[in-house]
Amino acid sequence: VEGLIAEGRMQACFENNLKFFQARLPKLYAKLLTPPTLYNLLSNEGGVNVLNLTDHSLLFPCIEGQHQMLNLAKEWAQSPLNNPKWRLDDNDITPLNPLESLPLTNEGCQALLNLSPTESGTICRLGANFYPPTIFYGLAGGLCLALLLEQGAFFHALYLCEEHPDLWRISCYFVDYARLFEATPPSACVLILGQIPPALLQNIFVTKKITHSFLHLEFDPYKNENTQEQAQSFHQAKKSALRGWGSFEDEMLGLNNTLENLKTNPPIFQPKHLKSIDLPICVVGNGPSLDSLLPFLKENAPKMVVFSCGTALKVLKRAGIAIDFQIEIERIGYLKEVLLDAPLGDTPLICGNMLNPEALSCAKEAYVFMRGGSGSGYLAPNLSVEFSAPFVGNAGVAIASLLSHTLILCGLDCGYIEGQTKHAKGSYYGQEDLQIPPNTLEVRANFGKTRVFSDGLFLLSAKQMGQLFAHRQNKVYNLSSGAFIENTTPIRAQDLKLAERNKAKAIRRIKNAFKPLKLRPPKEDFSAFQTALTKLLNTPINTKKDLYALVDDINASSIDTTRKQPLVGLLFEGSLSHLCLHLLAACLPLKQAELPEFYTKAKDIILSTLDKMHATYQASLKE
């Protein structure tokens, strides 16, 4: 171990790293060639340390002339999974709760968990020197990472963040980066100088959603404001990625509802043939900030088109605010009761194709859009409206963004506001307490001093809206006092002035965007999906490392199927993700020698569960 800080070894390691980065990462190589400005390596008879060039302070203690960098690195590199200097995060999902509303999915998931010893508790066995996705919020010189490499570490994925090029340069004296890139799967070792790019987080939690939604290991030697912000960003992305997976059962309900709704030959939204209106569309959600925005809505309703989303309906009706369209997407049965209670009355309904048919029958005037992200929304792929999940508010802004350049958001809070209830007063939900649920994260508020907390679904909702607005290039004014939404302009209601325009013409133009269209039940070929999945599941599995790699491959295959055959992919993707997550959880307590037998049984459970789902789908089409 002491050999790592021998002068000759450090110099050779540094030179080899320069050659490696020159060939692989020329931009980083160029930064490493510049002279140090803030930090430099200190090496003398007392050992090694990191010197701050500004105030000459040391990053590590020096006790009686002996630098403690190596000693502390040894402590940090000792059993990271059980080391208090590290954090092993399970996304607050263990033990996994039964998916009781999803009978087929839950049957398979519980069968997988039953393969694991019931008395295992919180035992976590990943195999010698194998680590789940791991993130360093700073290398602190890199000796800890170098020691892990010496131990034979292999990381399922590795993210190295460092805030200053000088600190990268110092790590090059200790970490063999060529070897490090071999200690991760291809393209799974990511070096980040500065802040974690949001696009990177998005890519990680799409392409490796299942493995990264479960365990990850993190190391933060600095614990400063910058590294804590980095950790917050990663945790937000992780919580968001765990939600919105869907399931076979939800997709089948949506498909059956869609086929029933199409029998009435409703006008269907044609997004390719639109003339945008010259009025802003105000999309109204049922968040608590709606209460303070009711006067603005009442005063300005004649100057904008009002989209009421979900349970905002009752609040707006009671306030006497004219609603131009009610937006709904729910598959569930009690939606009819919600609409009758509000009441919907003569308000035109714009609904997702998978809406509960009884709810659709409540409307005197109804229009349907094909909701992207749901398998049944791709019966006609060219008609699907993307970014319309997970909440009804997302559907509202997705449609509005296609119809008008200017949007106004009211009551779309995307979080829990401190000191307020979850929904507006007088809504369908009645009296609510002010308590913020556990396991939420504080997020940036739309307006300064308000404190807002978010969970996985709210994070996903806000992220989807931000991406939508970037894609559509809308001008979006956010009047809500909940979470800040990217690509919107926060503005107080009293500061937004609207001009009078021809609202009746705008309403007619919106209605004309929906036209009757005959859509037939799908005739899908499942063979390519089944063949690809069976081939993957027949991969020999001898280690947890093998299993993690397999789960990423299954996730990639699901994404590919969804791209090529959206209905087939989305029908199974959610439940398959749940099965794979339970597979990872079930194997945690097992010793390496027990894994092959476990996996043989697990593979049969997964294939059997998917066969039952396929049979259910086929039987449903015959009814």
XYZ file of C-alpha atoms in Angstrom:
623
model
C 0.000 0.000 0.000
C 2.822 2.388 0.914
C 4.146 1.794 -2.599
C 1.313 3.965 -3.920
C 3.048 7.055 -2.541
C 6.581 6.135 -3.644
C 8.011 8.994 -5.694
C 8.818 6.846 -8.738
C 5.404 5.169 -8.787
C 3.551 8.503 -8.468
C 5.502 10.071 -11.332
C 5.022 7.041 -13.599
C 1.303 6.930 -12.778
C 0.933 10.625 -13.603
C 2.720 10.279 -16.952
C 0.683 7.206 -17.907
C -2.530 9.045 -17.061
C -1.535 11.999 -19.228
C -1.030 9.627 -22.176
C -4.373 7.952 -21.439
C -6.294 11.228 -21.279
C -4.518 12.626 -24.340
C -5.867 9.678 -26.339
C -9.285 9.344 -24.673
C -10.286 12.687 -23.144
C -8.294 15.471 -24.849
C -10.272 18.294 -23.182
C -9.446 16.984 -19.719
C -5.858 16.405 -20.843
C -5.567 20.070 -21.815
C -6.803 21.170 -18.379
C -4.296 18.888 -16.651
C -1.409 20.567 -18.497
C -2.158 24.011 -17.041
C -0.161 25.064 -13.946
C -1.887 24.590 -10.543
C -3.702 27.672 -9.256
C -5.554 26.518 -6.129
C -4.309 23.074 -5.045
C -1.137 21.070 -5.477
C 0.312 17.799 -4.270
C 2.661 18.045 -1.308
C 5.145 15.181 -1.041
C 7.986 15.071 1.499
C 9.538 12.836 4.141
C 6.271 13.066 6.153
C 4.234 11.517 3.339
C 1.735 13.117 0.970
C -0.983 15.737 1.363
C -3.053 18.234 -0.607
C -1.865 21.823 -0.237
C -4.146 24.844 -0.682
C -2.007 27.355 -2.592
C -4.080 30.331 -1.448
C -3.779 30.009 2.331
C -1.242 27.135 2.566
C -3.675 24.998 4.565
C -3.628 21.204 4.252
C -6.607 19.067 3.251
C -5.485 16.271 5.597
C -4.098 16.618 9.133
C -0.367 16.497 9.772
C 0.397 14.932 13.167
C 3.926 15.187 14.541
C 5.285 15.746 11.060
C 3.403 12.813 9.539
C 0.779 13.548 6.891
C -2.418 11.542 7.420
C -3.629 11.361 3.806
C -2.639 7.707 3.354
C -3.911 6.619 6.787
C -7.296 8.234 6.233
C -7.509 6.813 2.705
C -6.928 3.340 4.186
C -9.813 3.903 6.622
C -12.093 5.135 3.848
C -11.268 2.186 1.585
C -12.113 -0.351 4.300
C -15.442 -2.139 3.549
C -17.269 0.760 1.820
C -20.653 -1.010 2.039
C -20.426 -0.909 5.845
C -18.208 2.121 6.355
C -19.743 5.207 8.078
C -17.745 7.470 5.750
C -19.821 6.074 2.883
C -23.575 6.019 2.348
C -25.416 3.042 0.870
C -28.777 4.341 -0.365
C -31.683 2.021 -1.229
C -34.109 4.777 -2.331
C -36.290 3.977 0.721
C -37.801 0.974 -1.045
C -36.592 -1.973 1.049
C -38.414 -3.962 2.093
C -40.429 -3.831 -1.125
C -44.155 -3.427 -0.516
C -46.609 -5.802 -2.234
C -48.112 -4.444 -5.468
C -51.589 -5.495 -4.384
C -53.456 -3.575 -7.080
C -51.456 -5.391 -9.792
C -52.346 -9.089 -9.363
C -50.259 -10.683 -12.133
C -47.245 -8.431 -11.601
C -47.435 -8.889 -7.836
C -47.715 -12.672 -8.150
C -44.421 -12.779 -10.051
C -42.699 -10.259 -7.758
C -43.714 -12.090 -4.585
C -42.614 -15.421 -6.077
C -39.167 -13.884 -6.653
C -38.975 -12.565 -3.089
C -39.996 -15.995 -1.793
C -36.807 -17.437 -3.312
C -34.855 -15.385 -0.768
C -34.378 -16.455 2.881
C -37.183 -14.925 4.975
C -34.880 -14.249 7.934
C -32.354 -12.348 5.798
C -33.357 -8.904 7.115
C -30.984 -6.239 5.850
C -28.137 -8.540 4.771
C -26.396 -7.110 1.711
C -24.062 -9.469 -0.135
C -22.880 -8.228 -3.509
C -19.802 -10.405 -3.846
C -16.154 -9.707 -3.122
C -15.139 -6.230 -4.322
C -18.256 -5.730 -6.482
C -20.038 -2.437 -5.925
C -23.421 -1.100 -7.089
C -23.575 2.244 -8.939
C -21.093 4.423 -7.040
C -20.611 8.173 -7.008
C -17.698 10.166 -5.576
C -18.572 13.783 -4.745
C -14.870 14.580 -4.739
C -11.771 12.399 -4.838
C -9.809 14.047 -1.992
C -6.601 13.334 -3.862
C -7.678 9.940 -5.180
C -5.786 7.667 -2.784
C -8.986 6.041 -1.497
C -10.038 5.143 -5.040
C -6.526 3.905 -5.829
C -6.656 1.608 -2.782
C -10.029 0.214 -3.866
C -8.535 -0.575 -7.268
C -5.628 -2.342 -5.565
C -8.186 -4.469 -3.704
C -9.710 -5.528 -7.045
C -12.826 -3.332 -7.012
C -15.322 -3.552 -9.885
C -18.075 -0.924 -10.054
C -21.347 -1.576 -11.877
C -21.194 2.135 -12.718
C -18.873 4.838 -11.430
C -19.379 8.612 -11.386
C -16.428 10.742 -10.305
C -17.205 14.404 -9.589
C -14.499 16.928 -8.823
C -14.911 20.664 -8.500
C -11.444 21.884 -9.560
C -8.977 20.737 -12.256
C -6.130 20.883 -9.712
C -7.806 18.136 -7.677
C -8.124 15.977 -10.803
C -4.464 16.544 -11.485
C -3.516 15.391 -7.978
C -5.586 12.209 -8.358
C -3.540 11.370 -11.468
C -0.531 10.670 -9.242
C -2.402 7.823 -7.523
C -5.310 6.502 -9.620
C -4.462 4.357 -12.641
C -7.273 5.652 -14.872
C -6.699 3.118 -17.653
C -7.154 0.371 -15.073
C -10.147 2.190 -13.583
C -11.949 2.199 -16.929
C -11.446 -1.578 -17.028
C -12.958 -1.852 -13.535
C -16.368 -0.755 -14.862
C -18.529 -1.951 -17.770
C -18.097 -0.138 -21.124
C -19.234 3.515 -20.991
C -20.031 3.182 -17.271
C -17.145 5.243 -15.864
C -18.027 8.940 -16.019
C -15.679 11.796 -15.078
C -17.409 15.067 -14.198
C -15.568 18.351 -13.699
C -17.941 20.806 -12.014
C -21.691 20.219 -11.730
C -23.388 17.012 -12.861
C -25.050 17.855 -16.215
C -28.854 17.363 -16.015
C -28.766 15.627 -19.424
C -26.359 13.051 -17.986
C -28.666 12.313 -15.056
C -31.590 11.971 -17.437
C -29.669 9.525 -19.620
C -28.477 7.449 -16.646
C -31.941 7.058 -15.181
C -33.479 6.085 -18.511
C -30.887 3.664 -19.853
C -30.093 2.093 -16.454
C -33.343 2.863 -14.669
C -33.711 -0.367 -12.679
C -30.182 -0.843 -11.353
C -29.862 2.858 -10.534
C -33.273 3.097 -8.834
C -32.179 0.526 -6.254
C -28.841 0.589 -4.396
C -26.185 3.189 -4.936
C -23.051 3.925 -2.939
C -21.814 7.463 -2.395
C -18.695 9.040 -0.945
C -18.421 12.727 -0.032
C -15.066 13.625 1.546
C -15.646 17.404 1.412
C -19.266 17.779 2.594
C -19.443 21.376 1.401
C -22.329 23.272 -0.178
C -21.285 22.289 -3.694
C -21.061 18.545 -3.029
C -24.341 18.576 -1.120
C -26.034 20.239 -4.113
C -24.568 17.519 -6.347
C -25.936 14.831 -4.035
C -29.344 16.540 -3.961
C -29.481 16.521 -7.782
C -28.594 12.837 -7.922
C -31.156 11.909 -5.253
C -33.881 13.915 -7.004
C -33.182 12.130 -10.289
C -33.155 8.776 -8.512
C -36.471 9.344 -6.722
C -38.046 10.572 -9.946
C -36.782 7.546 -11.896
C -38.493 5.146 -9.496
C -41.930 6.473 -10.428
C -44.029 6.276 -13.554
C -42.959 2.734 -14.495
C -46.499 1.615 -15.274
C -47.611 -2.008 -15.299
C -49.226 -4.605 -17.518
C -52.460 -4.281 -15.530
C -52.643 -0.496 -15.976
C -51.834 -0.804 -19.667
C -54.526 -3.455 -20.180
C -57.105 -1.326 -18.385
C -56.119 1.589 -20.594
C -56.317 -0.535 -23.743
C -59.732 -1.962 -22.874
C -61.040 1.503 -22.005
C -59.649 2.855 -25.286
C -61.322 0.181 -27.402
C -64.605 0.823 -25.595
C -64.326 4.603 -26.033
C -63.537 4.287 -29.740
C -66.897 2.576 -30.287
C -68.544 5.984 -29.751
C -66.481 7.426 -32.659
C -65.336 10.535 -30.732
C -63.446 13.423 -32.357
C -59.718 12.677 -31.979
C -56.919 15.221 -31.639
C -54.858 15.624 -34.833
C -51.586 17.230 -33.642
C -50.020 17.335 -37.120
C -52.651 19.666 -38.583
C -52.938 22.540 -36.149
C -53.368 26.268 -36.418
C -52.268 27.738 -33.107
C -54.528 30.237 -31.374
C -53.454 33.785 -30.506
C -54.748 33.597 -26.917
C -52.758 32.243 -23.992
C -53.988 28.979 -22.515
C -54.160 28.930 -18.733
C -53.613 25.403 -17.397
C -55.060 25.063 -13.903
C -54.086 22.352 -11.420
C -55.472 21.608 -7.965
C -52.379 22.562 -5.962
C -52.736 24.741 -2.844
C -51.528 27.876 -4.629
C -54.746 27.794 -6.681
C -56.567 29.374 -3.706
C -54.666 32.657 -4.022
C -54.966 32.676 -7.827
C -58.768 32.488 -8.046
C -59.179 36.313 -8.271
C -56.692 36.425 -11.183
C -58.547 33.618 -12.959
C -61.946 35.257 -12.487
C -60.734 38.619 -13.766
C -58.760 37.284 -16.742
C -60.877 34.314 -17.892
C -62.271 36.323 -20.864
C -58.703 37.010 -22.073
C -57.428 33.425 -22.099
C -58.574 29.849 -22.672
C -58.965 28.037 -19.348
C -57.981 24.362 -19.117
C -59.087 22.848 -15.812
C -57.113 19.709 -14.947
C -58.625 16.917 -12.870
C -59.952 17.900 -9.458
C -59.367 21.634 -10.005
C -62.830 21.487 -11.611
C -64.833 21.696 -8.381
C -62.734 24.564 -6.985
C -63.146 26.618 -10.164
C -66.879 25.910 -10.452
C -67.502 26.975 -6.844
C -65.552 30.186 -7.456
C -67.751 30.955 -10.467
C -64.868 30.837 -12.939
C -65.734 30.032 -16.553
C -63.944 26.842 -17.639
C -63.456 26.353 -21.365
C -62.249 22.727 -21.285
C -61.929 20.069 -18.586
C -58.886 17.770 -18.997
C -59.020 14.162 -17.718
C -56.862 11.049 -18.115
C -57.839 8.675 -15.289
C -58.585 5.019 -16.032
C -60.239 4.484 -12.654
C -63.938 3.916 -11.993
C -64.640 6.662 -9.425
C -63.838 9.452 -11.898
C -67.516 9.514 -12.916
C -68.401 10.365 -9.316
C -65.802 13.168 -9.269
C -67.212 14.712 -12.454
C -70.809 14.496 -11.282
C -69.867 15.966 -7.896
C -68.091 19.041 -9.337
C -70.287 19.087 -11.530
C -68.937 18.874 -15.082
C -72.247 20.101 -16.485
C -71.955 21.637 -19.953
C -68.165 22.050 -19.808
C -66.519 20.365 -22.826
C -64.268 17.432 -21.894
C -60.847 16.774 -23.440
C -59.739 13.340 -22.301
C -57.043 10.768 -22.830
C -57.991 7.770 -24.944
C -57.770 5.473 -21.894
C -60.344 7.385 -19.821
C -62.867 5.322 -17.905
C -65.824 4.946 -20.335
C -68.381 5.824 -17.649
C -66.581 9.110 -17.051
C -66.592 9.821 -20.776
C -70.352 9.277 -20.853
C -70.796 12.144 -18.335
C -69.737 14.706 -20.912
C -72.265 16.420 -23.148
C -69.383 17.395 -25.435
C -66.240 15.224 -25.540
C -62.927 15.264 -27.388
C -60.224 12.577 -27.203
C -56.437 12.751 -27.504
C -54.084 9.784 -27.842
C -51.896 9.966 -24.759
C -48.209 9.284 -25.374
C -46.363 7.141 -22.850
C -49.306 4.756 -22.575
C -49.374 1.737 -24.888
C -52.951 2.308 -26.026
C -52.001 5.844 -27.066
C -50.029 4.375 -29.978
C -52.894 2.705 -31.852
C -52.107 5.550 -34.227
C -48.507 6.561 -33.367
C -48.651 9.748 -35.454
C -51.457 11.049 -33.207
C -49.837 10.489 -29.815
C -49.333 13.517 -27.557
C -45.996 13.131 -25.765
C -44.998 14.497 -22.335
C -48.558 13.924 -21.078
C -47.645 11.847 -18.001
C -47.622 11.229 -15.083
C -50.355 13.637 -13.898
C -53.401 15.158 -15.533
C -51.635 18.535 -15.296
C -48.921 17.160 -17.568
C -51.582 16.172 -20.087
C -53.091 19.651 -19.856
C -49.831 21.451 -20.595
C -48.894 18.944 -23.319
C -52.079 19.674 -25.276
C -51.951 23.401 -24.527
C -48.346 23.630 -25.757
C -49.476 22.370 -29.168
C -52.391 24.792 -29.390
C -50.870 28.081 -28.203
C -47.412 29.620 -28.017
C -48.186 31.239 -24.648
C -49.100 29.254 -21.544
C -49.998 30.334 -18.007
C -49.663 27.852 -15.140
C -51.877 28.163 -12.068
C -51.920 25.693 -9.187
C -49.473 23.296 -10.858
C -47.347 23.177 -7.717
C -45.495 19.884 -8.344
C -44.811 19.498 -4.634
C -45.832 20.046 -1.037
C -45.727 23.667 0.160
C -44.721 24.097 3.786
C -47.689 25.140 5.918
C -50.282 24.290 3.261
C -52.413 21.295 2.338
C -51.652 19.147 -0.707
C -54.649 20.456 -2.692
C -56.692 23.641 -2.953
C -59.492 24.257 -0.453
C -62.948 22.919 -1.219
C -61.769 20.341 -3.751
C -62.880 16.728 -4.085
C -60.348 15.695 -1.405
C -62.077 17.636 1.402
C -60.169 18.454 4.601
C -56.441 17.636 4.496
C -53.703 18.033 7.087
C -50.624 20.196 6.649
C -48.076 17.436 7.179
C -45.348 16.963 4.578
C -44.853 13.234 3.888
C -41.596 11.550 4.901
C -38.948 10.720 2.284
C -39.506 13.959 0.368
C -36.728 16.253 -0.838
C -36.648 20.030 -0.595
C -36.601 21.569 -4.076
C -36.250 25.047 -5.516
C -39.428 27.077 -5.042
C -40.981 29.122 -7.835
C -40.875 32.159 -5.558
C -38.080 32.983 -3.122
C -38.888 32.316 0.513
C -41.447 29.527 0.110
C -40.241 26.052 1.131
C -41.355 23.296 -1.230
C -40.813 19.547 -0.912
C -41.179 16.958 -3.635
C -41.488 13.200 -4.010
C -40.743 10.917 -6.942
C -43.952 11.565 -8.890
C -43.908 15.333 -8.384
C -40.244 15.404 -9.461
C -41.114 13.399 -12.564
C -44.050 15.694 -13.339
C -41.950 18.868 -13.084
C -39.140 17.318 -15.135
C -41.561 16.291 -17.890
C -43.008 19.810 -18.056
C -39.570 21.397 -18.230
C -38.550 19.092 -21.077
C -41.824 19.745 -22.903
C -41.402 23.523 -22.764
C -37.805 23.249 -23.983
C -38.942 21.037 -26.859
C -41.920 23.183 -27.899
C -40.245 26.556 -27.239
C -43.382 27.935 -25.583
C -43.488 31.134 -23.571
C -44.641 29.894 -20.163
C -45.584 32.083 -17.198
C -45.734 30.199 -13.901
C -47.971 31.914 -11.337
C -47.932 28.952 -8.929
C -46.041 29.159 -5.630
C -44.925 25.512 -5.601
C -41.835 24.046 -7.257
C -39.857 25.929 -9.881
C -40.303 24.356 -13.327
C -37.460 24.610 -15.831
C -38.040 26.751 -18.947
C -40.802 28.802 -17.305
C -40.894 32.411 -16.104
C -41.982 32.865 -12.466
C -44.333 35.839 -12.265
C -46.789 37.152 -9.690
C -50.420 37.266 -10.799
C -50.651 41.055 -10.361
C -47.683 41.543 -12.705
C -49.151 39.645 -15.661
C -51.247 41.819 -17.974
C -53.298 40.208 -20.752
C -54.798 41.808 -23.862
C -58.347 41.317 -25.162
C -58.602 39.017 -28.205
C -61.251 36.982 -30.028
C -61.803 34.133 -27.571
C -64.745 32.574 -29.431
C -62.571 32.119 -32.522
C -59.838 30.495 -30.408
C -62.324 28.034 -28.880
C -63.610 27.082 -32.358
C -60.066 26.526 -33.589
C -59.295 24.219 -30.650
C -62.432 22.160 -31.276
C -61.608 21.923 -34.974
C -58.298 20.247 -34.083
C -60.329 17.148 -33.142
C -61.852 15.081 -35.945
C -63.624 11.680 -36.032
C -61.264 8.889 -37.028
C -61.701 5.127 -37.242
C -59.014 3.269 -35.275
C -58.963 -0.518 -35.196
C -57.848 -2.904 -32.435
C -54.137 -3.699 -32.764
C -52.728 -6.823 -34.374
C -49.322 -6.958 -32.763
C -46.527 -9.480 -33.282
C -44.955 -10.379 -29.943
C -42.409 -12.859 -31.297
C -39.455 -10.436 -31.611
C -39.942 -9.230 -28.035
C -40.292 -12.767 -26.670
C -37.261 -14.056 -28.583
C -35.009 -11.184 -27.477
C -36.077 -11.460 -23.842
C -35.733 -15.244 -23.692
C -32.248 -15.011 -25.184
C -31.239 -12.459 -22.550
C -32.717 -14.468 -19.688
C -30.778 -17.548 -20.838
C -27.516 -15.710 -20.096
C -25.501 -17.745 -17.533
C -25.565 -15.946 -14.170
C -22.886 -16.839 -11.634
C -22.282 -13.555 -9.797
C -24.194 -10.464 -8.683
C -22.056 -8.578 -11.204
C -23.541 -10.790 -13.961
C -27.050 -10.150 -12.659
C -26.645 -6.372 -12.575
C -25.347 -6.419 -16.162
C -28.279 -8.588 -17.249
C -30.843 -6.228 -15.719
C -29.332 -3.282 -17.617
C -29.474 -5.353 -20.818
C -33.149 -6.197 -20.197
C -33.912 -2.513 -19.615
C -32.131 -1.577 -22.868
C -34.061 -4.276 -24.745
C -37.366 -2.963 -23.333
C -36.528 0.568 -24.456
C -35.669 -0.745 -27.922
C -38.955 -2.669 -28.138
C -40.923 0.410 -27.053
C -39.200 2.462 -29.754
C -39.986 -0.079 -32.486
C -43.351 -1.389 -31.217
C -44.721 1.105 -28.658
C -47.800 -0.921 -27.744
C -45.861 -4.156 -27.166
C -43.028 -2.421 -25.333
C -45.217 -0.363 -23.015
C -47.569 -3.269 -22.349
C -44.769 -5.229 -20.654
C -42.050 -2.693 -19.819
C -43.431 -1.561 -16.457
C -44.141 -5.017 -15.066
C -40.833 -6.348 -16.387
C -39.069 -3.482 -14.583
C -40.853 -4.358 -11.335
C -39.872 -8.015 -11.754
C -36.223 -7.080 -12.334
C -36.177 -4.774 -9.303
C -37.556 -7.601 -7.152
C -34.967 -9.916 -8.699
C -32.162 -7.626 -7.498
C -33.703 -7.281 -4.042
C -34.278 -11.025 -3.665
C -30.672 -11.910 -4.478
C -29.111 -9.459 -2.000
C -28.888 -11.819 1.014
C -27.666 -14.787 -1.039
C -24.117 -16.060 -1.019
C -22.399 -16.227 -4.387
C -22.580 -20.042 -4.473
C -26.367 -19.913 -4.088
C -26.889 -17.590 -7.038
C -26.978 -20.003 -10.043
C -29.744 -22.157 -8.521
C -31.649 -19.034 -7.440
C -31.420 -17.546 -10.925
C -32.625 -20.715 -12.661
C -35.838 -20.542 -10.616
C -36.124 -16.766 -10.984
C -35.841 -16.947 -14.777
C -38.724 -19.448 -14.908
C -40.863 -17.156 -12.723
C -40.255 -14.145 -14.986
C -40.980 -16.052 -18.207
C -44.062 -17.710 -16.698
C -45.407 -14.342 -15.498
C -44.954 -12.774 -18.937
C -46.620 -15.792 -20.591
C -49.668 -15.281 -18.342
C -49.751 -11.606 -19.289
C -49.552 -12.389 -22.994
C -52.394 -14.915 -22.643
C -54.479 -12.308 -20.794
C -53.891 -9.805 -23.597
C -54.903 -12.311 -26.303
C -58.039 -13.324 -24.395
C -59.030 -9.682 -23.938
C -58.952 -9.004 -27.690
C -61.275 -11.954 -28.330
C -63.944 -10.658 -25.953
